[in-house]
Coordinates of C-alpha atoms in Angstrom, one line a residue:
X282 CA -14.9 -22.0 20.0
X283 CA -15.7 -21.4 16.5
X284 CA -12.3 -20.5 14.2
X285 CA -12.9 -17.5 11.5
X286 CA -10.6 -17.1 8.7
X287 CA -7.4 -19.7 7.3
X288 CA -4.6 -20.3 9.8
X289 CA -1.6 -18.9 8.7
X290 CA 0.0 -22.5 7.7
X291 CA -3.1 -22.7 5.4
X292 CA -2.3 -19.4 4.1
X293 CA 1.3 -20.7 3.1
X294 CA 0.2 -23.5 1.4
X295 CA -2.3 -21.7 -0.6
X296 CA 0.9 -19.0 -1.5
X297 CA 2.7 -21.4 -2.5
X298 CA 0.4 -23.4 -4.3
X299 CA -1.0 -20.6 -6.6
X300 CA 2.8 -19.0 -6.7
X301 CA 3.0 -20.1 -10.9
X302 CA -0.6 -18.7 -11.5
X303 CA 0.0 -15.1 -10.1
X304 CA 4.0 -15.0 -11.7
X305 CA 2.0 -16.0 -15.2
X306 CA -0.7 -13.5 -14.5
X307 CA 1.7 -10.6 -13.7
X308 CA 3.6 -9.5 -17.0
X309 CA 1.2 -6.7 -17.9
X310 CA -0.3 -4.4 -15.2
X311 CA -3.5 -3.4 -17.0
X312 CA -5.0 -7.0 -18.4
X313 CA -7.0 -6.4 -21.1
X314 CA -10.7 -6.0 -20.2
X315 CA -10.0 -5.0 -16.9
X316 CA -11.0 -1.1 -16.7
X317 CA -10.9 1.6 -14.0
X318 CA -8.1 3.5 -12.2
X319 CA -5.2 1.2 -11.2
X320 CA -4.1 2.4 -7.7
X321 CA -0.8 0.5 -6.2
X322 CA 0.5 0.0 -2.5
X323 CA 4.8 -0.5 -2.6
X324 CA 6.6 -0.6 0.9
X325 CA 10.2 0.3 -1.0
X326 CA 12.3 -0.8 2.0
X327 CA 14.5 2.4 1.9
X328 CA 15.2 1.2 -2.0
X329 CA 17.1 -2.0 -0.7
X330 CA 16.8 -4.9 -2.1
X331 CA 16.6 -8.7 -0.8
X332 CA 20.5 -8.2 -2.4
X333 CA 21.2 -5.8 0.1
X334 CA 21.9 -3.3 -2.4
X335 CA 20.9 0.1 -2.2
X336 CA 18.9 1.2 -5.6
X337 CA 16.7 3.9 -5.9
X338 CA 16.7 3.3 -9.7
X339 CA 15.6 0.4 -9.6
X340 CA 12.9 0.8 -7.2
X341 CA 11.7 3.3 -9.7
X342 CA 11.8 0.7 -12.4
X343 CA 9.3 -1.6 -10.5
X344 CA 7.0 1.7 -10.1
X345 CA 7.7 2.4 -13.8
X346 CA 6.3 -1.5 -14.6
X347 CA 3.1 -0.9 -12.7
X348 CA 2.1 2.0 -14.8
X349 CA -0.3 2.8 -11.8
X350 CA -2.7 6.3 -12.0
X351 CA -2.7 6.4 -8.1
X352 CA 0.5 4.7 -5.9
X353 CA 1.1 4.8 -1.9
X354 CA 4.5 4.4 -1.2
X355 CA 6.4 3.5 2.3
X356 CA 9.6 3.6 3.9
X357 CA 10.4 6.5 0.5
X358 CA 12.6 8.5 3.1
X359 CA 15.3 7.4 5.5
X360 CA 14.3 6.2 8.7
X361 CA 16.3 8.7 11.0
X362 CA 18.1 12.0 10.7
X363 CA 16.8 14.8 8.3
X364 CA 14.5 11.8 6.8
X365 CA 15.9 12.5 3.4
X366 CA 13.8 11.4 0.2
X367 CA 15.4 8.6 -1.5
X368 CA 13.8 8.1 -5.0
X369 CA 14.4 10.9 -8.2
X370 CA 11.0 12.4 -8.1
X371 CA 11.7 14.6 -11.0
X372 CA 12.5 12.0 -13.1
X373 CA 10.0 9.7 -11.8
X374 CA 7.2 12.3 -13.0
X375 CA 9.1 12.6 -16.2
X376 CA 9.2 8.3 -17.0
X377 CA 5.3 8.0 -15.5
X378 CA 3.5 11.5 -14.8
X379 CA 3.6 10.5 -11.4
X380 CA 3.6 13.4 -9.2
X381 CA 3.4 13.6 -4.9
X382 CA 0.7 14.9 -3.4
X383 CA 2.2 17.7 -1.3
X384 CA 2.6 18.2 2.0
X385 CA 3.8 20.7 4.4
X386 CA 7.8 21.2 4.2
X387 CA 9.5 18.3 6.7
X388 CA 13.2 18.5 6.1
X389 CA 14.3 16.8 2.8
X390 CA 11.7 14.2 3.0
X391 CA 9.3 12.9 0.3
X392 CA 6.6 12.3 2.3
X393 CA 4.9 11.8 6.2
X394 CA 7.0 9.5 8.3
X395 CA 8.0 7.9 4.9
X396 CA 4.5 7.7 3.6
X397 CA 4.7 9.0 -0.1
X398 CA 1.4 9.6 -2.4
X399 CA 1.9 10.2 -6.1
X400 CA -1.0 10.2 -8.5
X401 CA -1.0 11.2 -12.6
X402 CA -4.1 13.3 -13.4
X403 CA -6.3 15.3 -10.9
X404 CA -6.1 17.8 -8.8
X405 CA -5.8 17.8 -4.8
X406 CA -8.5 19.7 -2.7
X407 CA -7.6 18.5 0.2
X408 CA -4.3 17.0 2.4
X409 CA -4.0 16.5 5.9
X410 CA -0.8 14.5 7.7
X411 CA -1.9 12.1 10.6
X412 CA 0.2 11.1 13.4
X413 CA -0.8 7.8 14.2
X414 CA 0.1 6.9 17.7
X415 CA 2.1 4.0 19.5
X416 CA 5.6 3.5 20.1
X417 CA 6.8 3.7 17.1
X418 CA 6.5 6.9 14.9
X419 CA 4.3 6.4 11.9
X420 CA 2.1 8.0 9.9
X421 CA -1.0 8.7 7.5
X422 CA -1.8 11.0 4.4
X423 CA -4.9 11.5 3.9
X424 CA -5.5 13.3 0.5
X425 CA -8.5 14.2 -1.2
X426 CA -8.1 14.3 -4.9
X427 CA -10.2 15.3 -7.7
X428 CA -9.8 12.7 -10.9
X429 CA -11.4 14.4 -13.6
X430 CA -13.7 17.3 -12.8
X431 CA -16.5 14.8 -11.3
X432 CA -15.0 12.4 -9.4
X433 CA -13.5 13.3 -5.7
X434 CA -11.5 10.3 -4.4
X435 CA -10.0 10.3 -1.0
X436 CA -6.9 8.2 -0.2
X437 CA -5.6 7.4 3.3
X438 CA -1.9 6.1 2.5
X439 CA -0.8 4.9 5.6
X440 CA 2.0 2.6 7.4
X441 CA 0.5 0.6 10.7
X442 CA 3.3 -0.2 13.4
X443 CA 4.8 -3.7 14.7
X444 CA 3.0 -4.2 17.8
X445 CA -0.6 -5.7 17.2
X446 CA -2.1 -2.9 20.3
X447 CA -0.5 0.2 18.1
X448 CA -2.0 -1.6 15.2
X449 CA -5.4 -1.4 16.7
X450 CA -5.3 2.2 17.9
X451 CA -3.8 3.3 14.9
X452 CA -6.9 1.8 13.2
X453 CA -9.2 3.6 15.1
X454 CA -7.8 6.5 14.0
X455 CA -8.5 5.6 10.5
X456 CA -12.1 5.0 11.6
X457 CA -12.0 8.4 13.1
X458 CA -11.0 9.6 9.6
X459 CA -14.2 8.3 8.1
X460 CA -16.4 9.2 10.8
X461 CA -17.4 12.7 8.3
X462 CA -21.2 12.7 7.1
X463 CA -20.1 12.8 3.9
X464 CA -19.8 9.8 1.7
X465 CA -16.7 10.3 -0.7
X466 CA -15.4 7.3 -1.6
X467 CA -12.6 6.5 0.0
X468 CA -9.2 4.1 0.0
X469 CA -7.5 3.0 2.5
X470 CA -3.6 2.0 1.1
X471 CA -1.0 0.6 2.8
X472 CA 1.3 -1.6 5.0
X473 CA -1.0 -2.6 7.4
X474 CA 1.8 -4.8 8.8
X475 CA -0.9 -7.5 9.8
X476 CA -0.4 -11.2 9.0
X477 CA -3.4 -12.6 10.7
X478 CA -7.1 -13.1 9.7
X479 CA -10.4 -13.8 10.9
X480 CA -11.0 -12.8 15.2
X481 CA -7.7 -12.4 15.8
X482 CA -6.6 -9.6 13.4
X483 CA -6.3 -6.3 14.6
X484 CA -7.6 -4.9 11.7
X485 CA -11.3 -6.3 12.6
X486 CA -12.6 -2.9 13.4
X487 CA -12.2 -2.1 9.9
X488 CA -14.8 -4.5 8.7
X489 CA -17.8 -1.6 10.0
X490 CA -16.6 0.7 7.4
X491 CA -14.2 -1.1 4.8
X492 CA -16.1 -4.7 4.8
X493 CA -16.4 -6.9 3.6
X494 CA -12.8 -6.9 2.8
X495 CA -11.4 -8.2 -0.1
X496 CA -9.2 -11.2 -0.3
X497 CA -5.7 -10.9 1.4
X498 CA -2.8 -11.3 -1.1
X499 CA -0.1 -12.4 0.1
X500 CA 3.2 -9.7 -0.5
X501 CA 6.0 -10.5 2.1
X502 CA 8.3 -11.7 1.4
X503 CA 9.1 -10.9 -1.9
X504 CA 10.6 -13.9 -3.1
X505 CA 8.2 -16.1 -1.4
X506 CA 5.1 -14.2 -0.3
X507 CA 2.9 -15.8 2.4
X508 CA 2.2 -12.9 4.4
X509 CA -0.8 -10.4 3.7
X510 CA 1.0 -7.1 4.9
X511 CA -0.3 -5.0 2.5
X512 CA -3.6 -3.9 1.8
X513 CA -5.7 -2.0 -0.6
X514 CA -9.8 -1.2 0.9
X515 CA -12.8 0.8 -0.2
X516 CA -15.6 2.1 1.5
X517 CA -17.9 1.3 -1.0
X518 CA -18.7 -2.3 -2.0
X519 CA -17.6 -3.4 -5.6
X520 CA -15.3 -0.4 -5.5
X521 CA -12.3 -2.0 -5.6
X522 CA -11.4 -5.4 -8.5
X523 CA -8.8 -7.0 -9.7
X524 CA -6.6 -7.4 -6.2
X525 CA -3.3 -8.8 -7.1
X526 CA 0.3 -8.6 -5.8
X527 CA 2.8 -7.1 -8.7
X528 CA 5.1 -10.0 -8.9
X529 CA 7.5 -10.0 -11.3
X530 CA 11.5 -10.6 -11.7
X531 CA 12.7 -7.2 -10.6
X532 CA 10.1 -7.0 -8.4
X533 CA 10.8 -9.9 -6.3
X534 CA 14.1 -8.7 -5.6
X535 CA 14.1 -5.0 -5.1
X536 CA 12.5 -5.1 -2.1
X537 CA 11.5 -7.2 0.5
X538 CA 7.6 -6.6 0.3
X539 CA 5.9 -7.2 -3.3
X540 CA 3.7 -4.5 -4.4
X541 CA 0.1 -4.4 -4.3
X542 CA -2.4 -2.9 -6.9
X543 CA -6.1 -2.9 -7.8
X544 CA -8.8 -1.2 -10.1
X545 CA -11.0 1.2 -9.2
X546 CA -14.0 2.2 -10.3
X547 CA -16.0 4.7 -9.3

């Protein structure tokens, strides 16, 4: 039988190996001659760190040294209870322009099942909260945002589950999402919580609207990433450049996923 794709030991070498290029390549979030809308993926880990500390503030500094125009955040609200919202929105927005998409009312939560969108300049048309299912609750937003008077982006900011089968139904219901005769481009942000590539990734039925995919980066963990967890995919070939993980000091401890971000251009 023919074998698709790097076996994960593979994949840890190659981590490791480029680990000094992508720390050099990270100081500035918007490299010069790089152009388009930098859009981010953070799982936030409920703001705790690989210290064990709880701090929102300094969760918000890593958000604040991406600089993104677009950002999907997850785990932004505690896991049980009333969910409360654990990040200083209002002073988020006033440090980065970053605002949340809204959504309806759901205790004193940020976001859907933990899934936060924020964006800087636009306005929404359009939001709709998915429940995803399986056997663990998570979630999708799917938002439909227009940039600057002529450009309508839609962004699925979504968390997949644990189990590889939840993964895979919870990916057909992103395929069900872009099953609409209409051709808006479209993003698909998130922890995808899937470490394995090629035949064996449950994420394969992606490839008929999202392929071909870009390069996995490895983000978890955040002190020595060699798993590709998080994900950033268009709809639209060429869509997407520039696919890199956000490591940097404060990054690689403030959480135990690295955030991801890309340009887009549309």
């Amino acid at each position: 039988m023919q074998r698709t794709g790097r076996s994960l030991p593979a994949s840890m070498l190659l981590s490791i190996r480029d680990r000094r290029m992508q720390k050099a390549n990270a100081s500035s979030p918007k490299r010069t001659g790089t152009t388009g809308t930098l859009v981010a993926s953070y799982n936030v880990h409920r703001c705790i760190g690989l210290d064990r500390r709880f701090d929102p503030e300094r969760t918000s500094r890593v958000i604040r040294e991406i600089d993104p125009d677009v950002i999907a955040l997850q785990e932004a609200d505690n896991r049980f209870g009333d969910r409360d919202g654990l990040l200083d929105l209002s002073r988020l927005e006033s440090d980065t322009g970053l605002v949340p998409v809204p959504i309806s009312a759901n205790g004193k939560g940020h976001g859907w099942h933990g899934n936060v969108l924020l964006f800087k300049k636009g306005v929404v048309r359009d939001v709709h909260q998915i429940r995803l299912p399986g056997l663990e609750p998570r979630g999708a937003v799917v938002a439909e945002i227009d940039l600057d008077g002529n450009r309508t982006l839609r962004v699925i900011a979504a968390h997949l589950g644990l189990l590889r089968r939840s993964r895979s139904q919870q990916a057909g219901v992103v395929l069900d999402i872009m099953n609409s005769p209409d051709e808006t481009p479209t993003l698909l942000l998130g922890d995808l919580n899937e470490w394995r590539l090629g035949n064996r990734s449950s994420l394969n039925t992606l490839h008929t609207t999202f392929g071909p995919l870009p390069p996995a980066v490895p983000t978890f963990p955040s002190n020595l990433p060699l798993l590709a967890l998080d994900r950033i995919m268009a709809n639209r070939h060429g869509m997407i450049s520039a696919v890199e993980a956000h490591d940097t000091p404060l990054s690689r401890v403030a959480s135990d996923h690295l955030p991801l971000r890309a340009f887009v251009r549309l």
